[in-house]
XYZ file of C-alpha atoms in Angstrom:
753
model
C -9.276 10.322 37.738
C -5.917 11.657 38.735
C -4.281 15.032 38.184
C -2.009 16.008 35.307
C 0.965 16.697 37.743
C 0.507 13.130 39.338
C 0.219 11.689 35.889
C 3.531 13.300 34.766
C 5.201 12.155 38.050
C 4.336 8.597 37.504
C 5.700 8.769 34.053
C 8.880 10.252 35.375
C 9.111 7.675 38.180
C 8.672 4.887 35.585
C 11.700 6.326 33.652
C 14.290 6.780 36.496
C 12.961 10.113 37.537
C 13.221 11.600 33.990
C 10.202 12.793 32.131
C 10.735 10.929 28.645
C 8.971 13.900 26.820
C 10.379 16.946 25.357
C 8.557 20.292 25.595
C 6.773 19.824 22.359
C 5.560 16.318 23.409
C 4.486 17.803 26.782
C 2.410 20.502 25.131
C 0.607 17.930 22.919
C 0.135 15.580 26.044
C -1.227 18.500 28.047
C -3.729 19.599 25.557
C -7.226 20.373 27.036
C -9.462 19.670 23.905
C -11.340 22.803 24.044
C -10.257 22.940 20.499
C -8.910 20.107 18.201
C -5.295 19.241 18.463
C -3.107 19.389 15.201
C 0.198 17.712 15.541
C 2.702 17.981 12.929
C 5.717 15.491 13.676
C 8.525 15.381 11.384
C 10.710 12.240 10.966
C 12.288 10.719 14.234
C 10.347 13.024 16.547
C 8.626 10.362 18.428
C 5.038 10.741 17.338
C 4.067 7.259 18.261
C 5.668 7.856 21.744
C 3.632 10.957 22.135
C 0.377 9.445 21.018
C 0.745 6.612 23.641
C 1.061 9.039 26.495
C -1.536 11.261 25.118
C -4.207 8.355 24.910
C -3.291 7.140 28.529
C -3.757 10.731 29.803
C -7.223 11.023 28.206
C -8.118 7.956 30.075
C -6.629 8.485 33.599
C -6.519 12.395 33.912
C -9.476 13.453 31.435
C -11.650 10.463 32.457
C -12.598 9.644 28.798
C -13.623 5.829 29.036
C -11.329 3.643 26.857
C -14.416 2.308 24.872
C -15.004 5.963 23.762
C -11.654 6.295 21.991
C -11.014 5.795 18.558
C -7.313 5.478 17.615
C -6.639 4.795 13.859
C -3.487 4.404 11.837
C -2.577 3.540 8.360
C -1.440 -0.125 8.388
C -1.961 -3.337 10.396
C 1.648 -3.187 11.291
C 1.322 0.423 12.855
C -1.704 -0.529 14.673
C -0.117 -3.651 16.286
C 2.877 -1.402 17.281
C 0.650 1.228 18.950
C -1.550 -1.589 20.651
C 1.890 -3.088 22.115
C 3.130 0.187 23.185
C -0.200 1.126 24.887
C -0.126 -2.000 26.925
C 3.618 -1.621 27.713
C 3.203 2.168 28.750
C 0.223 1.019 30.930
C 2.276 -1.492 32.691
C 5.085 0.895 33.332
C 2.632 3.199 35.042
C 1.516 0.109 37.046
C 5.082 -0.720 38.033
C 5.603 2.825 39.209
C 2.849 2.484 41.843
C 0.099 4.244 40.000
C -2.730 2.364 41.402
C -5.489 3.852 38.926
C -3.533 2.575 35.912
C -4.259 -0.918 37.144
C -8.100 -0.364 36.738
C -7.999 0.715 33.139
C -8.548 -1.700 30.143
C -6.782 -0.163 27.114
C -8.053 -3.097 24.992
C -11.206 -1.558 25.018
C -10.079 1.282 22.728
C -11.236 0.972 19.251
C -7.616 0.623 17.492
C -6.832 -0.465 14.153
C -6.909 0.586 10.574
C -10.058 2.671 9.524
C -11.015 -0.191 7.246
C -10.762 -2.721 10.040
C -12.702 -0.479 12.594
C -15.527 0.063 9.941
C -15.896 -3.471 9.560
C -15.950 -4.278 13.200
C -18.385 -1.704 14.306
C -20.713 -2.485 11.604
C -20.593 -6.090 12.348
C -20.988 -5.547 16.136
C -23.845 -3.107 15.642
C -25.540 -5.644 13.276
C -26.288 -2.793 10.758
C -28.838 -4.314 8.564
C -27.689 -2.864 5.288
C -24.306 -4.460 5.677
C -25.072 -7.496 7.670
C -24.416 -10.330 5.363
C -21.919 -8.603 3.083
C -18.398 -9.926 2.367
C -15.614 -7.547 1.772
C -13.449 -7.762 -1.258
C -10.153 -8.157 0.606
C -7.842 -6.093 -1.589
C -7.464 -4.536 -5.100
C -6.613 -7.770 -6.776
C -9.931 -9.363 -5.549
C -11.783 -6.240 -6.766
C -10.351 -6.644 -10.002
C -11.395 -10.287 -10.169
C -15.157 -9.162 -9.324
C -15.056 -6.569 -12.192
C -14.029 -9.250 -14.657
C -16.560 -11.937 -13.090
C -19.300 -9.616 -13.543
C -18.290 -8.372 -17.058
C -18.391 -4.701 -15.984
C -18.906 -2.733 -18.883
C -15.858 -0.646 -18.473
C -13.936 -3.756 -19.512
C -15.442 -3.171 -23.047
C -14.530 0.352 -23.638
C -12.521 0.353 -26.785
C -12.067 3.835 -27.166
C -8.434 4.596 -26.555
C -8.894 8.237 -25.884
C -10.899 7.356 -22.857
C -8.021 5.301 -21.286
C -5.318 7.854 -22.413
C -7.462 10.554 -20.618
C -6.843 8.912 -17.259
C -3.264 7.854 -18.008
C -4.507 4.283 -18.093
C -3.675 3.378 -21.863
C -0.426 1.342 -22.747
C 2.333 3.596 -24.086
C 5.030 2.104 -26.160
C 7.442 3.509 -29.009
C 5.705 6.774 -28.707
C 2.179 5.132 -29.541
C -0.849 4.864 -27.368
C -2.737 1.448 -27.351
C -5.664 0.016 -25.691
C -4.775 -1.587 -22.175
C -5.261 -5.271 -21.755
C -8.524 -6.568 -20.284
C -6.489 -7.206 -16.948
C -5.228 -3.533 -16.978
C -8.794 -2.252 -17.675
C -9.831 -4.183 -14.563
C -7.172 -2.698 -12.698
C -7.956 0.961 -14.133
C -11.499 0.348 -13.565
C -10.906 -0.173 -9.842
C -8.873 2.921 -9.601
C -11.597 5.004 -11.203
C -14.286 3.485 -9.068
C -12.568 3.861 -5.880
C -11.646 7.382 -6.573
C -15.341 8.201 -7.220
C -16.426 6.462 -4.030
C -13.954 8.156 -1.779
C -14.564 11.494 -3.307
C -18.483 11.207 -3.277
C -18.691 12.209 -6.892
C -22.105 13.099 -8.279
C -23.079 10.615 -10.957
C -25.914 12.601 -12.143
C -23.466 15.490 -12.745
C -21.170 13.221 -14.658
C -23.922 11.982 -16.936
C -25.254 15.393 -17.597
C -21.889 17.160 -18.258
C -22.106 16.503 -22.040
C -18.624 14.708 -21.498
C -19.176 11.064 -23.126
C -16.119 9.548 -21.122
C -17.759 10.640 -17.761
C -21.323 9.510 -18.934
C -19.680 6.036 -19.741
C -17.812 6.124 -16.453
C -21.023 6.914 -14.323
C -22.921 4.086 -16.044
C -20.024 1.381 -15.587
C -19.775 2.521 -11.812
C -23.477 2.240 -11.147
C -23.373 -1.139 -12.746
C -20.536 -2.109 -10.385
C -22.388 -0.833 -7.231
C -25.548 -2.838 -8.519
C -23.304 -5.977 -8.979
C -21.945 -5.450 -5.593
C -25.277 -5.257 -4.000
C -26.670 -8.301 -5.849
C -23.560 -10.564 -4.668
C -23.678 -9.162 -1.076
C -20.267 -7.659 -1.579
C -18.366 -4.437 -0.858
C -15.056 -3.042 -1.620
C -13.005 -1.090 0.900
C -13.912 2.183 -0.174
C -17.719 1.423 -0.452
C -17.323 -0.195 3.178
C -16.226 3.206 4.358
C -19.076 4.897 2.602
C -21.470 2.130 4.436
C -19.980 3.096 7.722
C -20.452 6.972 7.033
C -24.000 6.377 6.226
C -24.274 4.229 9.452
C -23.071 7.152 11.532
C -25.659 9.427 10.061
C -28.536 6.954 10.691
C -30.619 6.686 13.821
C -28.780 3.505 14.775
C -25.485 5.284 14.279
C -26.407 8.253 16.265
C -27.488 6.117 19.113
C -24.070 4.193 19.180
C -22.276 7.411 18.747
C -23.920 9.318 21.658
C -22.175 12.607 22.262
C -19.425 11.641 20.075
C -16.077 9.744 20.329
C -12.593 10.837 21.390
C -10.845 10.371 17.898
C -7.015 10.184 17.527
C -5.640 9.717 13.865
C -2.079 8.642 13.045
C -0.634 9.422 9.636
C -3.231 11.880 8.873
C -1.429 13.005 5.723
C -2.544 9.748 4.101
C -6.113 10.259 4.839
C -8.627 10.304 1.896
C -11.891 12.379 1.510
C -14.260 9.846 2.654
C -12.286 9.139 5.678
C -11.915 12.602 6.565
C -15.870 12.793 6.638
C -15.854 9.615 8.715
C -13.498 11.247 11.449
C -15.396 14.461 11.796
C -18.593 12.483 12.021
C -17.213 10.362 14.738
C -16.408 13.527 16.889
C -20.060 14.323 16.943
C -19.345 17.836 16.202
C -17.161 18.325 19.253
C -13.619 19.433 19.375
C -12.182 15.950 20.839
C -10.201 15.431 17.832
C -6.477 14.796 17.427
C -4.736 14.299 14.114
C -1.023 13.450 13.816
C 1.064 13.390 10.848
C 3.706 14.985 8.462
C 2.750 16.529 5.212
C 6.436 16.221 4.177
C 5.980 12.343 4.180
C 2.741 12.151 2.266
C 3.191 9.434 -0.228
C -0.063 7.788 -0.937
C -1.781 10.012 -3.607
C -1.909 7.189 -5.905
C -4.238 5.464 -3.347
C -6.556 8.455 -3.083
C -4.870 10.200 -0.188
C -5.021 13.932 -0.312
C -2.175 15.796 1.542
C -4.521 18.923 2.075
C -6.376 16.898 4.683
C -3.370 17.680 6.876
C -2.154 20.912 5.396
C -5.747 22.396 5.690
C -6.865 20.824 8.962
C -7.473 24.204 10.503
C -9.849 25.053 7.607
C -11.501 21.647 7.800
C -12.234 21.998 11.532
C -13.822 25.372 10.805
C -15.857 23.898 8.104
C -17.125 20.922 10.188
C -17.231 22.112 13.826
C -16.529 25.836 13.764
C -13.535 25.630 15.869
C -9.894 26.141 15.035
C -7.422 23.636 15.994
C -4.361 24.109 18.095
C -1.063 23.274 16.325
C 1.988 21.588 18.049
C 5.022 20.902 15.954
C 7.260 17.872 17.029
C 10.618 18.946 15.894
C 13.444 17.002 17.812
C 14.816 14.510 15.699
C 16.372 11.757 17.889
C 17.138 9.407 14.899
C 19.878 10.737 12.517
C 23.283 12.294 12.648
C 23.092 16.155 12.610
C 24.673 16.166 9.173
C 21.805 14.158 7.661
C 19.309 16.356 9.732
C 20.818 19.398 8.094
C 20.562 17.656 4.680
C 16.892 16.918 4.903
C 16.171 20.529 6.439
C 17.825 22.190 3.579
C 16.161 19.839 0.874
C 12.699 20.296 1.918
C 12.806 23.923 3.125
C 14.539 25.466 0.127
C 13.301 23.090 -2.712
C 11.528 25.307 -5.330
C 8.683 22.755 -5.926
C 7.721 23.173 -2.104
C 7.591 26.956 -2.199
C 4.324 28.493 -3.265
C 3.524 32.251 -3.616
C -0.303 32.050 -3.699
C -1.486 32.691 -0.360
C -4.613 30.606 -0.859
C -2.708 27.548 -1.764
C -0.602 25.615 0.747
C 2.219 23.100 -0.082
C 3.146 22.714 3.500
C 1.679 22.938 6.903
C 1.621 26.537 7.896
C 4.425 27.653 10.375
C 6.358 24.536 10.034
C 9.788 24.957 11.862
C 12.856 23.248 10.836
C 13.794 19.810 12.465
C 16.311 19.973 15.361
C 19.031 17.313 15.655
C 19.010 15.625 19.020
C 20.272 12.169 18.176
C 23.354 10.744 20.343
C 24.691 9.784 16.843
C 27.477 12.223 16.161
C 31.193 12.334 14.889
C 33.296 14.337 12.684
C 32.768 12.429 9.468
C 30.583 13.174 6.353
C 27.423 11.356 6.861
C 26.087 12.128 3.353
C 28.063 10.623 0.488
C 27.526 9.974 -3.323
C 28.564 7.245 -5.451
C 28.326 8.160 -9.263
C 29.758 6.259 -12.292
C 28.895 6.000 -16.036
C 27.248 2.670 -15.761
C 24.964 0.975 -13.401
C 27.182 -2.057 -13.147
C 30.078 0.140 -11.910
C 27.817 1.916 -9.267
C 26.710 -1.501 -8.195
C 29.818 -2.990 -7.845
C 30.965 -0.045 -5.775
C 27.844 -0.208 -3.562
C 28.558 -3.978 -2.669
C 32.166 -3.006 -1.899
C 31.122 -0.099 0.415
C 28.609 -2.560 2.324
C 31.355 -5.079 2.739
C 33.879 -2.558 4.030
C 31.293 -1.223 6.448
C 30.700 -4.677 7.803
C 34.379 -5.617 7.816
C 35.156 -2.283 9.701
C 32.651 -2.869 12.320
C 30.559 0.219 11.452
C 27.663 -2.092 10.864
C 27.329 -5.622 12.603
C 24.768 -6.993 10.380
C 23.667 -6.591 6.678
C 20.148 -6.128 7.913
C 21.302 -2.689 9.184
C 21.781 -1.471 5.513
C 18.916 -0.516 3.230
C 18.861 0.050 -0.636
C 15.897 2.299 -1.286
C 14.767 3.197 -4.884
C 11.629 4.150 -6.649
C 11.044 0.587 -8.322
C 12.650 -2.690 -7.104
C 12.194 -4.605 -10.189
C 15.169 -6.740 -11.058
C 14.963 -5.573 -14.767
C 17.670 -3.952 -16.731
C 16.031 -0.562 -16.671
C 15.462 -0.638 -12.787
C 17.953 -2.249 -10.327
C 19.073 -5.419 -11.944
C 22.693 -4.408 -12.061
C 22.754 -3.683 -8.355
C 21.158 -7.089 -7.519
C 23.700 -8.749 -9.858
C 26.525 -6.908 -7.948
C 25.218 -8.043 -4.529
C 25.073 -11.703 -5.886
C 28.612 -11.411 -7.210
C 29.882 -10.128 -3.940
C 27.975 -12.851 -2.021
C 25.885 -10.314 0.054
C 22.412 -11.744 0.932
C 19.503 -9.631 0.369
C 15.811 -9.702 0.576
C 13.707 -7.948 -2.086
C 10.089 -8.969 -1.647
C 8.637 -6.473 -3.929
C 10.615 -7.457 -7.164
C 7.602 -8.862 -8.856
C 9.898 -11.587 -9.888
C 8.148 -14.635 -8.117
C 6.331 -15.826 -11.345
C 9.539 -16.797 -12.732
C 10.314 -19.238 -10.146
C 10.734 -22.628 -11.751
C 8.597 -24.639 -9.341
C 5.663 -22.042 -9.510
C 5.979 -21.935 -13.362
C 5.786 -26.014 -13.438
C 2.735 -25.961 -11.034
C 1.008 -23.583 -13.500
C 1.931 -26.063 -16.227
C 0.575 -29.085 -14.291
C -2.849 -27.277 -13.713
C -3.006 -26.553 -17.223
C -2.221 -30.132 -18.327
C -4.809 -31.607 -16.016
C -7.730 -29.196 -17.017
C -6.757 -28.437 -20.588
C -4.792 -31.744 -21.785
C -5.596 -30.761 -25.526
C -4.150 -27.311 -24.846
C -7.087 -25.085 -25.871
C -5.404 -21.992 -24.764
C -5.259 -19.611 -27.828
C -5.478 -15.909 -28.534
C -9.221 -16.082 -29.459
C -12.007 -17.682 -27.447
C -15.428 -18.167 -28.463
C -17.928 -19.041 -25.633
C -21.137 -21.172 -26.117
C -23.231 -17.855 -26.004
C -21.274 -16.520 -29.078
C -19.163 -14.053 -26.999
C -15.587 -13.823 -28.221
C -12.658 -12.843 -26.036
C -9.087 -12.499 -26.648
C -6.077 -13.605 -24.547
C -2.981 -11.306 -24.793
C -0.175 -13.022 -26.903
C 2.295 -12.575 -23.985
C -0.071 -14.700 -21.696
C -0.612 -17.581 -24.060
C 3.141 -17.734 -24.687
C 3.594 -17.809 -20.712
C 1.017 -20.527 -20.574
C 2.908 -22.534 -23.079
C 6.184 -21.772 -21.302
C 4.681 -23.312 -18.089
C 3.260 -26.313 -19.908
C 6.559 -26.855 -21.527
C 8.654 -26.525 -18.360
C 6.284 -29.067 -16.471
C 6.387 -31.788 -19.571
C 10.174 -31.288 -19.422
C 10.153 -32.170 -15.632
C 7.893 -35.313 -16.246
C 10.293 -36.306 -19.384
C 13.199 -36.712 -16.951
C 11.661 -39.734 -15.682
C 12.653 -38.819 -12.067
C 9.131 -38.343 -10.726
C 7.105 -41.440 -11.648
C 4.389 -40.782 -8.984
C 3.757 -37.156 -10.213
C 3.398 -38.621 -13.733
C 0.814 -41.315 -12.559
C -1.002 -38.665 -10.613
C -1.178 -36.231 -13.655
C -2.297 -39.204 -15.933
C -4.913 -40.402 -13.657
C -6.181 -36.741 -13.203
C -6.560 -36.260 -16.918
C -8.368 -39.627 -17.211
C -10.805 -38.795 -14.184
C -11.720 -35.400 -16.052
C -12.261 -36.841 -19.395
C -14.024 -40.037 -18.127
C -16.507 -38.384 -15.656
C -20.042 -38.858 -17.053
C -21.406 -35.398 -17.789
C -24.658 -34.389 -15.993
C -26.164 -31.103 -16.921
C -27.988 -30.776 -13.748
C -24.808 -30.819 -11.744
C -22.182 -29.826 -14.264
C -19.073 -30.010 -11.894
C -16.286 -32.286 -11.595
C -16.897 -34.459 -8.658
C -14.675 -36.488 -6.309
C -15.545 -39.976 -5.125
C -17.839 -38.977 -2.137
C -19.722 -36.607 -4.310
C -17.942 -33.521 -3.287
C -17.018 -30.975 -6.018
C -13.276 -30.814 -6.982
C -11.647 -27.466 -6.656
C -8.574 -26.003 -8.200
C -7.069 -25.641 -4.632
C -7.427 -29.413 -3.933
C -5.549 -30.071 -7.353
C -2.881 -27.524 -6.235
C -2.390 -28.976 -2.639
C -2.299 -32.520 -4.278
C 0.394 -31.376 -6.570
C 2.721 -29.852 -4.017
C 2.350 -33.107 -2.031
C 4.245 -34.712 -4.700
C 8.101 -34.422 -5.237
C 9.686 -32.235 -6.515
C 7.340 -29.649 -5.255
C 7.052 -31.212 -1.834
C 10.853 -30.513 -1.432
C 10.310 -26.911 -2.580
C 8.175 -26.350 0.384
C 11.225 -27.117 2.663
C 13.154 -24.432 0.918
C 12.356 -21.133 2.515
C 12.318 -19.042 -0.708
C 10.299 -21.557 -2.601
C 8.005 -22.197 0.276
C 7.257 -18.437 0.706
C 6.400 -18.165 -3.016
C 4.118 -21.207 -2.890
C 2.180 -19.413 -0.155
C 1.674 -16.461 -2.572
C 0.191 -18.698 -5.117
C -2.089 -20.165 -2.415
C -3.319 -16.769 -1.458
C -3.831 -15.839 -5.098
C -5.753 -18.907 -5.699
C -8.029 -18.285 -2.571
C -8.789 -14.834 -3.866
C -9.629 -16.066 -7.145
C -11.961 -18.972 -5.861
C -13.715 -16.570 -3.483
C -15.342 -15.288 -6.653
C -15.382 -17.990 -9.231
C -17.742 -20.860 -7.867
C -15.659 -21.305 -4.777
C -13.053 -22.811 -7.107
C -15.218 -25.696 -8.218
C -14.301 -26.974 -11.666
C -17.235 -26.805 -14.005
C -17.330 -29.362 -16.849
C -19.138 -29.646 -20.195
C -19.552 -32.203 -22.995
C -17.116 -31.854 -25.887
C -18.211 -32.746 -29.492
C -16.442 -36.100 -29.281
C -18.703 -36.877 -26.253
C -15.927 -36.741 -23.637
C -16.280 -34.492 -20.561
C -13.922 -31.551 -20.493
C -13.527 -28.331 -18.572
C -16.117 -25.875 -19.189
C -14.872 -23.368 -21.823
C -15.910 -20.238 -19.955
C -14.289 -21.765 -16.569
C -11.031 -22.609 -18.487
C -11.016 -19.081 -20.063
C -11.285 -17.413 -16.630
C -8.565 -19.625 -15.208
C -6.077 -18.525 -17.911
C -7.473 -14.950 -18.388
C -7.892 -14.104 -14.663
C -5.965 -16.256 -12.486
C -2.868 -17.132 -14.852
C -2.711 -13.423 -15.973
C -2.551 -12.039 -12.431
C 0.044 -15.012 -12.033
C 2.065 -13.737 -14.981
C 1.790 -9.955 -14.688
C 4.302 -9.712 -11.746
C 3.763 -11.563 -8.479
C 5.490 -10.132 -5.401
C 7.191 -12.354 -3.040
C 5.382 -12.998 0.265
C 5.808 -9.966 2.622
C 4.893 -10.181 6.269
C 3.801 -6.832 7.494
C 5.009 -7.654 10.998
C 8.431 -8.607 10.206
C 9.980 -6.127 7.798
C 13.684 -6.663 8.346
C 15.346 -10.181 7.916
C 18.505 -10.736 9.956
C 21.590 -11.159 7.855
C 20.192 -9.833 4.720
C 20.395 -6.268 3.140
C 17.009 -4.685 2.683
C 16.127 -3.911 -1.000
C 12.873 -2.038 -0.954
C 10.965 0.956 -2.398
C 11.049 4.172 -0.530
C 7.251 3.658 0.074
C 8.137 0.394 1.778
C 10.762 1.978 4.160
C 8.376 4.561 5.767
C 8.211 4.111 9.367
C 11.594 2.227 9.331
C 15.246 3.429 10.157
C 18.432 1.988 9.177
C 22.098 2.635 10.058
C 23.064 3.075 6.512
C 20.698 3.933 3.705
C 21.639 3.971 -0.093
C 19.323 5.896 -2.440
C 19.622 3.700 -5.461
C 19.175 5.122 -9.107
C 17.992 8.568 -7.900
C 17.705 9.528 -11.394
C 14.517 7.308 -11.549
C 11.669 9.380 -10.131
C 7.619 9.203 -10.059
C 6.025 10.621 -12.903
C 2.581 12.011 -14.042
C 0.142 9.362 -13.310
C -3.643 8.577 -12.951
C -3.899 9.979 -9.442
C -2.677 13.548 -10.401
C -4.965 13.523 -13.630
C -8.219 12.241 -11.347
C -7.725 15.244 -8.905
C -8.471 17.586 -11.828
C -10.768 15.526 -13.913
C -13.048 14.650 -10.923
C -13.063 18.065 -9.365
C -16.204 19.349 -11.294
C -18.170 16.563 -9.715
C -17.193 16.759 -6.091
C -19.200 18.878 -3.570
C -17.574 18.238 -0.241
C -16.877 21.346 1.828
C -13.309 20.827 2.206
C -12.566 20.088 -1.701
C -9.703 22.649 -2.319
C -10.886 25.831 -4.444
C -7.567 26.016 -5.985
C -4.869 23.405 -6.722
C -1.310 23.871 -8.245
C -0.556 22.850 -11.825
C -0.425 19.012 -12.267
C 3.166 19.151 -13.020
C 4.089 21.040 -9.730
C 2.021 18.279 -7.875
C 4.010 15.714 -9.552
C 7.279 17.523 -8.481
C 6.040 17.805 -4.945
C 5.433 13.932 -4.828
C 8.961 13.552 -5.914
C 10.184 15.819 -3.126
C 8.397 14.293 -0.471
C 9.286 10.749 -1.661
C 13.021 11.497 -1.554
C 12.496 13.328 1.869
C 11.227 10.108 3.193
C 14.063 8.113 1.654
C 16.719 10.506 3.104
C 15.295 10.678 6.632
C 15.427 6.883 7.016
C 19.431 7.080 7.512
C 20.617 7.160 11.104
C 24.578 7.271 10.520
C 25.094 7.297 6.934
C 23.285 8.482 3.634
C 24.683 7.438 0.286
C 23.112 8.522 -3.210
C 24.294 6.163 -5.832
C 23.588 6.142 -9.574
C 24.654 7.325 -12.865
C 24.175 10.796 -14.670
C 24.538 13.364 -11.878
C 23.210 15.981 -14.124
C 19.768 14.423 -13.811
C 19.682 14.762 -10.111
C 18.554 18.322 -9.938
C 15.078 17.527 -8.568
C 16.150 15.273 -5.900
C 18.972 17.421 -4.647
C 17.055 20.428 -4.495
C 18.748 23.803 -3.728
C 21.153 25.349 -1.247
C 20.192 27.770 1.548
C 20.589 30.546 -0.984
C 18.284 29.270 -3.499
C 21.202 28.232 -5.770
C 20.916 24.835 -7.946
C 22.857 21.804 -6.648
C 23.834 20.289 -9.899
C 27.584 19.460 -9.997
C 30.311 18.015 -7.876
C 31.562 21.259 -6.816
C 28.308 22.507 -5.320
C 27.981 19.178 -3.489
C 31.344 19.343 -1.920
C 30.499 22.706 -0.867
C 27.561 21.006 1.377
C 30.192 18.861 2.872
C 28.952 15.845 0.748
C 31.968 13.325 0.081
C 32.200 11.528 -3.259
C 33.419 7.873 -3.040
């Protein structure tokens, strides 16, 4: 143990005799934990930097063992960054001559996402109820599970049920039932929110509301299926962990409680809040760090109240109010950009609430203070607006090229195009992508949901269909051997037909005889395999079961697909399909191909297996695949970054374009569920009052664009059409007057290009 003074002296020595902490950061690091610590950290204020020195102080000064500290953050990427910075900071202390720093092992800190820590601790403690359980890796696998187990929610044909939760299909002013795939997606959203909020199923059943009675029954069936299959989803895993913490085994492991530090606390959901307070063991050794103005994940169940009302939660759980520390020195952006984001968030009418019982922002929150070395007497906020997207896109491309040519940027990767949706369709940013292409400006848009249109991927799906379904049984209506009838959407049938035709056209060129021989031999193998009812699988020569993956890998070993692997774009997309296939196979017979005897006497792929291949795997293939996106490598040198504002969180760029600001979030399932589930939730920190649903939608819009604006270091450019529709994303001036025309923007020192 060392004194706080010696700790600060060692840090100072490591940084050329300058303490790399401002007064707010020092106040956070010095905290004594007689009460919880509530750090509100605005963009660019060094929250990760502060967390690192706080954790090391807890170990070196406060003598908290490293293996009694839980440090969580929202993403794997952020956890990796925290880990590397902890190790680097420790080494800096060692290099400064602090002998005590050599003796600590920061790798013993429980550091990671909460999901990963729950899984790790439950496994390490060999907690019996979860000992043999496999985790459904993500939402897509969860959807596959609902479909494989034929959850009753998939058969709810009451359109008012789906419309109630904003999960119906809307087109041309009409409301339609969602497809089976969309029902699975919606079911997972509903089930996860029930789990995360600990909703009372009995209350749902006895409410007299038929929709909630149906939902409660479907959820209970889902949980029973999880138990029977020894599976869990991510939300249920956290419920298991909370149960563990409350069990005798968990209490033994917990001891007097852990020292808990949570990053990005504004993205916490209700069950996570319960877990964090349980981990403290009722003691005030609890630090939360976050920014309510950057809360973007309501659609994943996060509740911004977790951060805004942290003081109330502390009083509820441990009876001690926290100490609030505000990090306000922004060291990222030009002072003109800091002025822009301050004005936007502080004076926006959607962020002002007169009811003292309802909070929209953290209480007492000060404005950001510009401390960046970036300065200059230019206009750092600019606007491009034209009558058509194609004109705006062309101007954006010209500005990017001019910035590079003039040396204001040295690489395209210093530029980001941020938008609400990165779909390359006409209604979204298609015209902007076309403009970049026309200007020869390289870009990366990994979330465009366009991978399924890749020629190689389309042909590979057609090749798999040709092998497993040579007589082309795909159609709209399927009748299974037990008499059950299912329907494939017409768009999916057309897509499979398109894929099969694309592959047949490739074969018809005659340029790939080896591939043609492989396909024909495979078809013959399937039909010529003797059918054995006791082992109804397609077997290899050695008796092993043939899997879809094995067919996939043999296909891509043949030209032209073997050549596609060498191309970076195609190769990355083939990785996406491989991952999707692995997820599918994890739930469907491990990918083994089941067979049956046709009326002709030949062997064919089993009808139910073939239906699932089309209805589950091919439909997820069709409905918008994102390109591969490595969490650890967000920026690609030489390429302009095209990304959603959600993706950009945690990043910064020399130049940021906000593209099509007239496209904003809208009322969705997350907003509706907050109100609909409220009567069935009994947790102590459930808000007694909430703002109207429309105001909550507007809050989300403001927070989204606040995040987008604050990514910019030197230059922020808003680019789109129809300036009259930008009222919400421009906000008000400091006098509360609307900013909705060119004159009012020029008055704010905004330049029009």
